[in-house]
mmCIF file of C-alpha atoms in Angstrom:
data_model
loop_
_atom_site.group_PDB
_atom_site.id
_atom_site.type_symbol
_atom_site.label_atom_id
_atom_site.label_comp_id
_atom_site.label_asym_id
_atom_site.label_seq_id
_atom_site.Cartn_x
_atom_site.Cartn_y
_atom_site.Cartn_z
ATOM 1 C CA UNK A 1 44.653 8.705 -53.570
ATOM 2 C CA UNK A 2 48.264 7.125 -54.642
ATOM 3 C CA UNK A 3 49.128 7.141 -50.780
ATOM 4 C CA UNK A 4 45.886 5.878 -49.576
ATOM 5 C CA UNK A 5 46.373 2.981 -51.894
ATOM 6 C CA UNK A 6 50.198 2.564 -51.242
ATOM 7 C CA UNK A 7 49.697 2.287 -47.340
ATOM 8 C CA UNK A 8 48.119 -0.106 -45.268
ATOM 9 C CA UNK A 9 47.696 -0.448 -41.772
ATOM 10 C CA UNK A 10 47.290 -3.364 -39.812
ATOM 11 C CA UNK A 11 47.061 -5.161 -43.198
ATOM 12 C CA UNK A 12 44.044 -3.236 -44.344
ATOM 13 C CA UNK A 13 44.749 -0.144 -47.000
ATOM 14 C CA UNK A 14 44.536 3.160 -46.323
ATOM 15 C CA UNK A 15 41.814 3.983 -48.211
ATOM 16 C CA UNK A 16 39.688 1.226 -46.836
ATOM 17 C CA UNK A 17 40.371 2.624 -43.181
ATOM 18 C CA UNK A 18 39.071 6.507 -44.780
ATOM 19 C CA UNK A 19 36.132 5.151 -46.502
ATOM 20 C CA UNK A 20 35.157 3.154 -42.997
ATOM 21 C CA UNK A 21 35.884 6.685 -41.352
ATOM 22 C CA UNK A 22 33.522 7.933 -43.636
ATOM 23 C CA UNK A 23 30.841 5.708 -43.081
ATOM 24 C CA UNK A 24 30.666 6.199 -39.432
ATOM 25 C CA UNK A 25 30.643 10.128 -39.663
ATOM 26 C CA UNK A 26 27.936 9.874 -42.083
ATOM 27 C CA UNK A 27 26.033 7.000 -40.645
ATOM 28 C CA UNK A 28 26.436 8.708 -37.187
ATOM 29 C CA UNK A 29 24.887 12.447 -38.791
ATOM 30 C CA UNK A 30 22.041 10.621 -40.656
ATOM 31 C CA UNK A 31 20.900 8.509 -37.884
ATOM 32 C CA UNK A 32 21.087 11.887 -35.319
ATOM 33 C CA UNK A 33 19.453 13.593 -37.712
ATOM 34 C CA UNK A 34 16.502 10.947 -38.310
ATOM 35 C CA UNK A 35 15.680 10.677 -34.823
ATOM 36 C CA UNK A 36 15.343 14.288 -34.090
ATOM 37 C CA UNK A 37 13.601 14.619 -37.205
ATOM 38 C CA UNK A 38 11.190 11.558 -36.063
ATOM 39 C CA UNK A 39 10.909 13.452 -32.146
ATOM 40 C CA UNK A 40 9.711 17.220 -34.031
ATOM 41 C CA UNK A 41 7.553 15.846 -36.236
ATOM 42 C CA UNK A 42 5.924 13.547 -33.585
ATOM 43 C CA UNK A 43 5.846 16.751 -30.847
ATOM 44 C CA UNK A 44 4.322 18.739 -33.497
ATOM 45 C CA UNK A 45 1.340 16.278 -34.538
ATOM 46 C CA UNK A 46 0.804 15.607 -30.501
ATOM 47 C CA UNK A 47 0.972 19.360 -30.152
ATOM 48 C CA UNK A 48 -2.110 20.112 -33.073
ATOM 49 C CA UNK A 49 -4.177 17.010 -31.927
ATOM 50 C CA UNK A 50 -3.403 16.390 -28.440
ATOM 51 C CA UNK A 51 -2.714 12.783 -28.685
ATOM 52 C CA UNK A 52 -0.208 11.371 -25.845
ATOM 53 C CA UNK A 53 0.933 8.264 -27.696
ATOM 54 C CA UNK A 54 2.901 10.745 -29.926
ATOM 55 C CA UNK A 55 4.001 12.922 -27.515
ATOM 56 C CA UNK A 56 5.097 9.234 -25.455
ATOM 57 C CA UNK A 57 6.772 8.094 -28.790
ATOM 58 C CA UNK A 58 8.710 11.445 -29.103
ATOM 59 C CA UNK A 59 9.767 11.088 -25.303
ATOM 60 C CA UNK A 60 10.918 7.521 -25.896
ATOM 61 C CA UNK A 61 13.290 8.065 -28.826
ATOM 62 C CA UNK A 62 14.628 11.041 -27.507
ATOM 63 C CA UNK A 63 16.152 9.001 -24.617
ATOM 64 C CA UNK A 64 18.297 7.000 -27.463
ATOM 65 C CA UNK A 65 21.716 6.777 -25.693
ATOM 66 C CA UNK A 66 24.404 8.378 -28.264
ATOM 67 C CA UNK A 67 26.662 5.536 -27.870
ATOM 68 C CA UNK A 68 23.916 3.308 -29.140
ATOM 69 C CA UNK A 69 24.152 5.137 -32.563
ATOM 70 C CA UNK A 70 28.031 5.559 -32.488
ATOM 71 C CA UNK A 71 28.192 1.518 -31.863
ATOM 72 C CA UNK A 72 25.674 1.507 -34.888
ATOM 73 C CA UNK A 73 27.889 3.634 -37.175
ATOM 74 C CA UNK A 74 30.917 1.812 -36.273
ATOM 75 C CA UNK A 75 29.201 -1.700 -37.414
ATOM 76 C CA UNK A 76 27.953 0.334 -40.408
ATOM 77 C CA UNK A 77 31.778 1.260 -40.916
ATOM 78 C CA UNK A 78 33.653 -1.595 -40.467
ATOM 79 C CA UNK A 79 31.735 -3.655 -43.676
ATOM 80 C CA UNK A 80 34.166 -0.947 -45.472
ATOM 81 C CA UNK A 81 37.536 -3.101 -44.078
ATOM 82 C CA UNK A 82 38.422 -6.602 -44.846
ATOM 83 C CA UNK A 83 37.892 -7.987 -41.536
ATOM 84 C CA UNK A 84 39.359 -11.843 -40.428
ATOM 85 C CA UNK A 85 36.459 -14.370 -40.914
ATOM 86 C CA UNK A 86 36.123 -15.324 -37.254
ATOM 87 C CA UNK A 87 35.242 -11.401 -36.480
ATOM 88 C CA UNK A 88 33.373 -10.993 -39.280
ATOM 89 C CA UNK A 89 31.135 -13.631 -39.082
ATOM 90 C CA UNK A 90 30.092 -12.227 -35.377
ATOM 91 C CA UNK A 91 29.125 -8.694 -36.927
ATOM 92 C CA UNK A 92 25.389 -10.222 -36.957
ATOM 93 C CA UNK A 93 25.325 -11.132 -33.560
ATOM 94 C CA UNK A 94 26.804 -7.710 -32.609
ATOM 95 C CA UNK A 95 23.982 -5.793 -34.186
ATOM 96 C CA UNK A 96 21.562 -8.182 -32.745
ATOM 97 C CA UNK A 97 23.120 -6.916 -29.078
ATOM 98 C CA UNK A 98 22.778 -3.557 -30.023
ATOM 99 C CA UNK A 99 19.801 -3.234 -31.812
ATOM 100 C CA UNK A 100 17.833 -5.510 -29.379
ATOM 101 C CA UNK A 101 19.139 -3.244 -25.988
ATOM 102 C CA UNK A 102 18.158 -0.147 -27.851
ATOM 103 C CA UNK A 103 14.670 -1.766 -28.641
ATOM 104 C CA UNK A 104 14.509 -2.481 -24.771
ATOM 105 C CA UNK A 105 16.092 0.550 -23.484
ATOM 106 C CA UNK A 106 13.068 1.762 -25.423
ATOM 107 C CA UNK A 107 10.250 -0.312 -24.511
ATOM 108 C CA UNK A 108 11.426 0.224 -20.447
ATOM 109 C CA UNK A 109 11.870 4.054 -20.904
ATOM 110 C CA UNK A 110 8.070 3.949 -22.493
ATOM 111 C CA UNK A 111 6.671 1.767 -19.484
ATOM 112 C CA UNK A 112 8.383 4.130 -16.844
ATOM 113 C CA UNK A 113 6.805 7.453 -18.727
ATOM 114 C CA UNK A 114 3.883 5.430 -18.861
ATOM 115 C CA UNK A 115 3.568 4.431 -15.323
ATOM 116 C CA UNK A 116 4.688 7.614 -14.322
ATOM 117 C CA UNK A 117 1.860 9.617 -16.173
ATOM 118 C CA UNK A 118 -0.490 7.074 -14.612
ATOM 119 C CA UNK A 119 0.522 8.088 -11.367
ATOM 120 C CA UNK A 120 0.362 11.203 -11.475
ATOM 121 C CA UNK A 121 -2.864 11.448 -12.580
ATOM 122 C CA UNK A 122 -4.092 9.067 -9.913
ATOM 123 C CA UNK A 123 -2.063 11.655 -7.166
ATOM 124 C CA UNK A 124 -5.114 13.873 -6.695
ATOM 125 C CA UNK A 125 -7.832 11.117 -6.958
ATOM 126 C CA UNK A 126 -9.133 8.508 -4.549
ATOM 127 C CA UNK A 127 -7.881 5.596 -7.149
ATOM 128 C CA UNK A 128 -5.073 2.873 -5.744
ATOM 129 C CA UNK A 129 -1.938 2.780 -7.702
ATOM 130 C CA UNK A 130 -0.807 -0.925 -7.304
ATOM 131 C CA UNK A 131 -2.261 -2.025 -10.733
ATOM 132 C CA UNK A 132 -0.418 0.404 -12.103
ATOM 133 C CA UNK A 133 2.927 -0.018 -10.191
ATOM 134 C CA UNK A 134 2.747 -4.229 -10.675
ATOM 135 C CA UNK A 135 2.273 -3.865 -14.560
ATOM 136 C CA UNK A 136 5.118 -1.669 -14.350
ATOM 137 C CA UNK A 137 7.076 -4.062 -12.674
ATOM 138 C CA UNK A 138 5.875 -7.697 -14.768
ATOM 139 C CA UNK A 139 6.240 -5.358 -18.212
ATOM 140 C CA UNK A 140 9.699 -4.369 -17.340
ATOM 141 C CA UNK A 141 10.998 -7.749 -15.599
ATOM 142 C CA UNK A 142 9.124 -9.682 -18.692
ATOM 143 C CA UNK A 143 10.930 -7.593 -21.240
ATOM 144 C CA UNK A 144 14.678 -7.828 -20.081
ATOM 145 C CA UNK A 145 14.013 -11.380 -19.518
ATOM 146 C CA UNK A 146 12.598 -11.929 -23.309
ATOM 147 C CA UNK A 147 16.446 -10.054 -24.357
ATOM 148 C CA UNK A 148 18.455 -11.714 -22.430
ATOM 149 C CA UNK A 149 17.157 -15.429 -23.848
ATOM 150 C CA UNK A 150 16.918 -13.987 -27.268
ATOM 151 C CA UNK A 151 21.253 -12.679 -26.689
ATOM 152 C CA UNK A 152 21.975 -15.735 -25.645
ATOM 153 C CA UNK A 153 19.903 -17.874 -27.960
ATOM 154 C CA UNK A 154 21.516 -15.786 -30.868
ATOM 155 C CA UNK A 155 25.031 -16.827 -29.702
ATOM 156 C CA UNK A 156 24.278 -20.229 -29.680
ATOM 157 C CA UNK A 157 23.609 -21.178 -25.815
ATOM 158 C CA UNK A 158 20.823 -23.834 -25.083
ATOM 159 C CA UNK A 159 18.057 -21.816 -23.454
ATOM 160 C CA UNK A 160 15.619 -24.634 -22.847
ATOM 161 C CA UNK A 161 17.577 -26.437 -20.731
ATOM 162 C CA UNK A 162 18.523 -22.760 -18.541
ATOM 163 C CA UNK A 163 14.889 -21.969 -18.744
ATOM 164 C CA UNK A 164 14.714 -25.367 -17.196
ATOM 165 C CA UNK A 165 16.599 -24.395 -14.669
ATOM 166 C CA UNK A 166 15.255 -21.070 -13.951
ATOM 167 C CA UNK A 167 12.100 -22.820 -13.476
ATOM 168 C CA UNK A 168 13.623 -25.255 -10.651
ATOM 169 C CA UNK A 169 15.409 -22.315 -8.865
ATOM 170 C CA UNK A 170 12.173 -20.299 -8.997
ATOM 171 C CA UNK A 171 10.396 -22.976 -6.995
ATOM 172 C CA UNK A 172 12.723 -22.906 -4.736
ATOM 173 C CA UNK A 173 13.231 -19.234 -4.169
ATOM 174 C CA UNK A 174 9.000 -18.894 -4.367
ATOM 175 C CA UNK A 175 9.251 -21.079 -1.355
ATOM 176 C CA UNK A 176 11.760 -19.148 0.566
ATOM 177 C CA UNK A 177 9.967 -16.397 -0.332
ATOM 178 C CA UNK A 178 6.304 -17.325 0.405
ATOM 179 C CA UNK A 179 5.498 -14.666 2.989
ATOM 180 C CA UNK A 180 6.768 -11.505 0.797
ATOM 181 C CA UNK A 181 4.922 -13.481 -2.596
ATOM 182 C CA UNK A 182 1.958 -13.009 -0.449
ATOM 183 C CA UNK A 183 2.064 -9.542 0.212
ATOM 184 C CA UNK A 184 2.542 -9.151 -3.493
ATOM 185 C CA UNK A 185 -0.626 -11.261 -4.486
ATOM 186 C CA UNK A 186 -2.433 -9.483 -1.490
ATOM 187 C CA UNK A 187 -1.584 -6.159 -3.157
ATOM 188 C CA UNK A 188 -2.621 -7.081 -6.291
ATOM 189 C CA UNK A 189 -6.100 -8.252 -5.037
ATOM 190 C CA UNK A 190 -6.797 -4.846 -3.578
ATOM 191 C CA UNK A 191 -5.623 -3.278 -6.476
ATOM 192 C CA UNK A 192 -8.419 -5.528 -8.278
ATOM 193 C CA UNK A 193 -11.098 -5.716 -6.184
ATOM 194 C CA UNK A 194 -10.667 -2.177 -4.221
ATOM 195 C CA UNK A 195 -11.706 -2.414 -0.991
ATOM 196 C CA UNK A 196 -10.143 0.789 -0.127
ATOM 197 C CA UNK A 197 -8.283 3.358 -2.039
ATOM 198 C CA UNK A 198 -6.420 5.760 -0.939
ATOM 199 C CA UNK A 199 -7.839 8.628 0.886
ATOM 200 C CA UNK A 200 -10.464 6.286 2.174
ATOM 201 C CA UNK A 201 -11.402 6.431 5.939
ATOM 202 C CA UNK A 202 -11.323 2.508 7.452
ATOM 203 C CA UNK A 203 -11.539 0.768 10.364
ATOM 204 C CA UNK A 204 -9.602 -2.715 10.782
ATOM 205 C CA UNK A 205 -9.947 -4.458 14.430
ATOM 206 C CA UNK A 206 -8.348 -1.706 16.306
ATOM 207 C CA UNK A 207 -6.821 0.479 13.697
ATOM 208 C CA UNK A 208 -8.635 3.082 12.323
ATOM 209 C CA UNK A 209 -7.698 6.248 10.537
ATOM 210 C CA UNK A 210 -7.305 7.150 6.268
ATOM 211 C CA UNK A 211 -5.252 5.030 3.628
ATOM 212 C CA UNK A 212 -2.391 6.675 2.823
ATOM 213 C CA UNK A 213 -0.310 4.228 0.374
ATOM 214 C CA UNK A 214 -0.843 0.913 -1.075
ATOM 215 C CA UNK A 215 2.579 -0.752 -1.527
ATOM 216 C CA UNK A 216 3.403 -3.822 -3.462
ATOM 217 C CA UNK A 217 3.466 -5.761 0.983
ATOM 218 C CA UNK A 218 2.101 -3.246 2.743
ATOM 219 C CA UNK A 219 -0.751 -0.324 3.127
ATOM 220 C CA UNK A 220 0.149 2.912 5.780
ATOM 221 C CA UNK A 221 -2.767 4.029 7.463
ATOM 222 C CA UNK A 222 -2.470 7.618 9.259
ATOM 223 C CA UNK A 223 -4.365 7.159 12.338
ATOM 224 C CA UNK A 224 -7.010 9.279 14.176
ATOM 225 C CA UNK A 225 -4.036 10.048 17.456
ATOM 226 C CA UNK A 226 -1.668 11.119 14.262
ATOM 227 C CA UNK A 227 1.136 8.350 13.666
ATOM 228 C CA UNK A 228 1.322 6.139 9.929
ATOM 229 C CA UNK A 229 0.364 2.654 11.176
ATOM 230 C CA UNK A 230 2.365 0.248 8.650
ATOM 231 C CA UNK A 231 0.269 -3.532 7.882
ATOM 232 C CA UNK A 232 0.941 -6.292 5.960
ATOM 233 C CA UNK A 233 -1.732 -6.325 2.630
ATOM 234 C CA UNK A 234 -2.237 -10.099 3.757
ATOM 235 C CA UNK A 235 -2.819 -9.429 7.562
ATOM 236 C CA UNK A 236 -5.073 -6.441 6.361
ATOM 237 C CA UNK A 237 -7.146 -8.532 3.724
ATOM 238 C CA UNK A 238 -7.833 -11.717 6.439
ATOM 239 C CA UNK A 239 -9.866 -9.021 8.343
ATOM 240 C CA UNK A 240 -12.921 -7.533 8.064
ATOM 241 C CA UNK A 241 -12.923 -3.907 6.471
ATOM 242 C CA UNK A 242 -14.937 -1.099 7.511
ATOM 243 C CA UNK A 243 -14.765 1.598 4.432
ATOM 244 C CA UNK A 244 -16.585 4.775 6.087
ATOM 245 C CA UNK A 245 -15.454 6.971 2.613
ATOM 246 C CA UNK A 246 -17.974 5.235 0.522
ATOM 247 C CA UNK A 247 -20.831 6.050 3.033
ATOM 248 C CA UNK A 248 -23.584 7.821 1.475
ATOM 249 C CA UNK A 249 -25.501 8.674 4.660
ATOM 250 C CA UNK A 250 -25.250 7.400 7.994
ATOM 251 C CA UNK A 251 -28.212 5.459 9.941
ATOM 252 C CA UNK A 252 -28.995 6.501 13.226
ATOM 253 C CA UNK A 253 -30.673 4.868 15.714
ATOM 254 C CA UNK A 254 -31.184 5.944 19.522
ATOM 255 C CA UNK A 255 -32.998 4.748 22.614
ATOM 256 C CA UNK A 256 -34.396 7.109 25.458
ATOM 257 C CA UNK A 257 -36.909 6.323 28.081
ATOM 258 C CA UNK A 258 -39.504 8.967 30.093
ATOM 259 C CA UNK A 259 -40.625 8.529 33.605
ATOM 260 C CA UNK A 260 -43.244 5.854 34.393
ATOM 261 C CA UNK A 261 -45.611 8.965 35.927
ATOM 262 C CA UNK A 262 -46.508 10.174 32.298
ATOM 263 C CA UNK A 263 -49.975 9.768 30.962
ATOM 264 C CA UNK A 264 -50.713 8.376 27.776
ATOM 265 C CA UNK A 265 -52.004 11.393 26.265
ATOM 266 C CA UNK A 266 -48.248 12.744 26.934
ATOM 267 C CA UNK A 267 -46.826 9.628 25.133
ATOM 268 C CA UNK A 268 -49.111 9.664 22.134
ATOM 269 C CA UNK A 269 -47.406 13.136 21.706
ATOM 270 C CA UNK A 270 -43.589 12.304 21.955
ATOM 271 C CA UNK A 271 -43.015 11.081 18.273
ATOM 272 C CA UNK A 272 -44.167 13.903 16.662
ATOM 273 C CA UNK A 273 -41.916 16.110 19.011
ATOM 274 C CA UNK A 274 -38.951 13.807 17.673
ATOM 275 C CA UNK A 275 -39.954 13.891 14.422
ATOM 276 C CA UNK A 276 -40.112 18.080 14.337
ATOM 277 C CA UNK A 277 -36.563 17.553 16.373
ATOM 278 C CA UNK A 278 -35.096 15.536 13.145
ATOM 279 C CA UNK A 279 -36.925 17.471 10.393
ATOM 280 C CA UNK A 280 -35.511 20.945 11.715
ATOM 281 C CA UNK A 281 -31.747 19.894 12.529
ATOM 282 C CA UNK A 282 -31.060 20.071 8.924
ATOM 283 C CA UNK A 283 -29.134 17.267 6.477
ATOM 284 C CA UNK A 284 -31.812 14.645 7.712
ATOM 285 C CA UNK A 285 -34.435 12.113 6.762
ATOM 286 C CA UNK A 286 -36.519 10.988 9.178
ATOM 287 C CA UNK A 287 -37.964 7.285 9.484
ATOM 288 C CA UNK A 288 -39.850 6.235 12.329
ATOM 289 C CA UNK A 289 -40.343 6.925 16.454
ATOM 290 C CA UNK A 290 -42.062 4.735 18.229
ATOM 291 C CA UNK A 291 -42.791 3.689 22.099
ATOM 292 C CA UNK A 292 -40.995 0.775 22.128
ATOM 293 C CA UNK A 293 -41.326 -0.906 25.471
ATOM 294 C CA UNK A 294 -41.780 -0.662 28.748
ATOM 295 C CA UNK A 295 -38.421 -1.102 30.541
ATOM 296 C CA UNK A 296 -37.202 -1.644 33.897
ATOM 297 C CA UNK A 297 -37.272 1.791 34.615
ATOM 298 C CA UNK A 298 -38.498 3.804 32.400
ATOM 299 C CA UNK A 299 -41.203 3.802 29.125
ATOM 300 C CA UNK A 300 -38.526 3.713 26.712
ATOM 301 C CA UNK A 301 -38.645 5.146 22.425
ATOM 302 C CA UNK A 302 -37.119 4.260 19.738
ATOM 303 C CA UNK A 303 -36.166 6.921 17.415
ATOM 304 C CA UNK A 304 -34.524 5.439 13.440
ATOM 305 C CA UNK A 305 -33.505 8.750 11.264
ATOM 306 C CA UNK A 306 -30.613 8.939 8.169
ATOM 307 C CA UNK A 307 -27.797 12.006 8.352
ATOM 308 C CA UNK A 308 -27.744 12.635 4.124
ATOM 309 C CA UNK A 309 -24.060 12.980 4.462
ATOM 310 C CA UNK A 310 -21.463 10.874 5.478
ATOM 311 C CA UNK A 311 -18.996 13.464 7.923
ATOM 312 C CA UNK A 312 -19.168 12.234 11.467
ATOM 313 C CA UNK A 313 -18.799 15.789 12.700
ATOM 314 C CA UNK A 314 -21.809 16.763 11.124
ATOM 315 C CA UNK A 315 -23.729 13.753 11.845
ATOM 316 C CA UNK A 316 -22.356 14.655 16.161
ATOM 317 C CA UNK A 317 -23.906 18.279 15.576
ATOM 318 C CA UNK A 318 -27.287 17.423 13.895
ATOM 319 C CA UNK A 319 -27.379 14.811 16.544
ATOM 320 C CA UNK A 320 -26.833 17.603 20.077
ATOM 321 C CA UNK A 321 -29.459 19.776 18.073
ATOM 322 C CA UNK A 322 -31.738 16.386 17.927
ATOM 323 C CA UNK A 323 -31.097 15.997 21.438
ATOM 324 C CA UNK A 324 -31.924 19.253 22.923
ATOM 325 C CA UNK A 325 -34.646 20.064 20.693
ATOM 326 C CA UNK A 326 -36.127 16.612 22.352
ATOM 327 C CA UNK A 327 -34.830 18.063 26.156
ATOM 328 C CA UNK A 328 -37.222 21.362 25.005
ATOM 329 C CA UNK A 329 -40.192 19.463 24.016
ATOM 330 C CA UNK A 330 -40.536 17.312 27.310
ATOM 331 C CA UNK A 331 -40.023 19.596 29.515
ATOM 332 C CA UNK A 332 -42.911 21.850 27.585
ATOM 333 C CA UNK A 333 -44.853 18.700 27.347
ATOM 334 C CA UNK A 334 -44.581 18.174 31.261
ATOM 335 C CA UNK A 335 -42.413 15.311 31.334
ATOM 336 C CA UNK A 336 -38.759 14.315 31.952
ATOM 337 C CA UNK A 337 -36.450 11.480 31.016
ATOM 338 C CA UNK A 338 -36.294 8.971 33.174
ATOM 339 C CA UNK A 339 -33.902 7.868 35.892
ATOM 340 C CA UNK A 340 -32.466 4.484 36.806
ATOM 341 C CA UNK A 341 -34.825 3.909 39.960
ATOM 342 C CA UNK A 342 -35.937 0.934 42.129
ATOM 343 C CA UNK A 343 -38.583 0.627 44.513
ATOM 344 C CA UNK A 344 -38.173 -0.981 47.796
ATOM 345 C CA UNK A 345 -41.043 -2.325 50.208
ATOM 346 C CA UNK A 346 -41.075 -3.397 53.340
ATOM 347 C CA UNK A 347 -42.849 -6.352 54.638
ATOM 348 C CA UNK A 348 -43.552 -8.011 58.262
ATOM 349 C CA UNK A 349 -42.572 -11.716 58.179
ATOM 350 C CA UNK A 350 -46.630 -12.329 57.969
ATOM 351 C CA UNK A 351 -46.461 -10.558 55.180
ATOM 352 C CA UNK A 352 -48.321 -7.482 55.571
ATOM 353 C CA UNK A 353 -46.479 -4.172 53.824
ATOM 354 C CA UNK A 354 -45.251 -1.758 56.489
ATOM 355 C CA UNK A 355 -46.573 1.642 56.553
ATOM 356 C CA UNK A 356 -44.099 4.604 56.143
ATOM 357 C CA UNK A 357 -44.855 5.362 59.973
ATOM 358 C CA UNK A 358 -44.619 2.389 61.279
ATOM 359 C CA UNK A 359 -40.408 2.372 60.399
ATOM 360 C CA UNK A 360 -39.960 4.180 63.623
ATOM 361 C CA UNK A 361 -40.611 1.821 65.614
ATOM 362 C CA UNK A 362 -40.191 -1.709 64.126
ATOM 363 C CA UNK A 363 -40.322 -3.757 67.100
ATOM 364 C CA UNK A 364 -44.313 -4.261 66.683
ATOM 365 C CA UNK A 365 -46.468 -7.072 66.954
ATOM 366 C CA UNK A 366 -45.877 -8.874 63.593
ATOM 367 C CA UNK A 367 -41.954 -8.946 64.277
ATOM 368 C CA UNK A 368 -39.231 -7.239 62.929
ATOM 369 C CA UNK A 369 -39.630 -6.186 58.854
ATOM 370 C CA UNK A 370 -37.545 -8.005 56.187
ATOM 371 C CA UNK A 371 -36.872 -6.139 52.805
ATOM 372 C CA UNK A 372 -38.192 -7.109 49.511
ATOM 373 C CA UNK A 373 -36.845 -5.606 46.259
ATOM 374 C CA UNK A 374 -38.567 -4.866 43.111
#
């Protein structure tokens, strides 16, 4: 004790320097030994009641950077040594560095492991991430920006004039920016509104194939031929959409026609052959068949049915089965589908029809024969 208090260094006693030593070593233990004692108890209550804001909590002050708590200690220490007035009167702005970048090392640690769980969870379902990723981003770029005024308001710098400023340069830079700033919005309106997610089977103009990410300016689409088609989220949102996913059954509606020769005790007939056709493929509702017209050439149906579920390969089998189950029935019925025909007769220029064996020779009395179509 005599040569602690009969030596100084750099003007400042011995014992002053051992006692700040002191401080540190024990301020350093206690504040290790808080945290971890903080991180078990939280893991254990997360552990008996499966909450994940404690297990978060834990996470997040386990990620406290040991240099944080030495810089702490060594603040704590040096209120043991009789520092000039022009150091001492910055200690308070010193722990207002330190404790504010631990308090945001925090907060952005908790948004990543929050974001992060989000996503994850979101991996194996048909939900879009974008919300997720932009709150991310905002919560983040919003908190650094909220230390960084508060540091240099505390050291005495004018922020309302740099916020100002920040607010002309942002104009400027949101104008040089405009296209990407509209990606961004874009992506946050089909995080919002959702007119696809991923997973989802669309068709856009000519592209067509299944979401497979939503970024913060574009969406990749994997294509029917194979390769990721990459589109802008503005581009993509000033068309029209086609979502096939969120199909709950599929409409059908087909057209055939039977030969003009068929009676009409045949054609009352044909609807309930296409309505056993639809009934026994399977996966089907049927609506309606009618005779619809008579066409050009042919007595053409009209046959409306639903496919209960939305897979196009199931709704291209039940349709083949429709088709030759129809094929069957005809032919047992004694008709046939009809052909594209046309009928030709030939006339005399007095306009009396030629007979089949008249053709041979055409040089008769009422002239030569002209052609008329119908």
């Amino acid at each position: 004790m005599e040569w602690l208090n009969a030596h100084t260094f750099l003007r400042v006693p011995a014992r002053d320097w051992a006692a700040a030593a002191l401080t540190v070593v024990a301020a350093y233990a206690l504040l290790s030994s808080i945290l971890r004692l903080i991180c078990n108890r939280l893991e254990a209550h997360a552990r008996d009641t499966g909450h994940r804001f404690d297990a978060l909590t834990a996470a997040v002050l386990r990620d406290t950077h040991p240099l944080f708590i030495g810089l702490a200690a060594l603040l704590a220490g040096s209120y043991f040594i009789d520092l000039p007035n022009r150091i001492a009167n910055k200690l308070d702005h010193v722990w207002f560095v330190i404790i504010g970048f631990q308090i945001a090392l925090w907060l952005n640690r908790g948004v990543k492991l929050w974001a992060r769980e989000r996503l994850s969870a979101q991996s194996n379902a048909t939900r879009n991430p974008v919300i997720t990723s932009m709150v991310a981003w905002v919560l983040r770029f919003a908190l650094w920006s909220m230390l960084m005024l508060g540091i240099l308001a505390n050291v005495g710098v004018n922020i309302t004039a740099f916020v100002a400023s920040l607010g002309v340069g942002g104009v400027a830079v949101a104008l040089a920016v405009q296209n990407v700033l509209s990606d961004l919005f874009a992506s946050l309106a089909i995080g919002l509104d959702k007119p696809f997610e991923i997973g989802d089977f669309i068709v856009v103009e000519s592209i067509a194939g299944t979401v497979q990410h939503v970024g913060l300016k574009t969406t990749r689409i994997r294509s029917l031929s194979g390769e990721e088609i990459v589109t802008s989220n503005t581009a993509l949102l000033k068309s029209t959409i086609h979502n096939y996913k969120r199909m709950s059954e599929r409409r059908i509606v087909f057209t055939f026609g039977v030969t003009y020769d068929a009676r009409a005790a045949q054609l009352q007939k044909i609807p309930e052959i296409v309505r056993r056709a639809v009934e026994a493929a399977g996966n089907t509702r049927f609506d309606r068949a009618h005779f619809k017209e008579f066409g050009e050439n042919a007595l053409n149906f009209e046959v409306v049915y639903f496919v209960t579920d939305p897979d196009f390969n199931l709704y291209m089998d039940i349709q083949q089965r429709i088709n030759l189950s129809i094929l069957e029935g005809l032919e047992n019925l004694g008709t046939a589908f009809a052909l594209p025909t046309r009928t030709i007769q030939l006339v005399r220029r007095d306009g009396e029809p030629v007979e089949p064996e008249d053709l041979g020779g055409h040089a008769a009395s009422g002239g030569a024969p002209r052609m008329r179509t119908r």
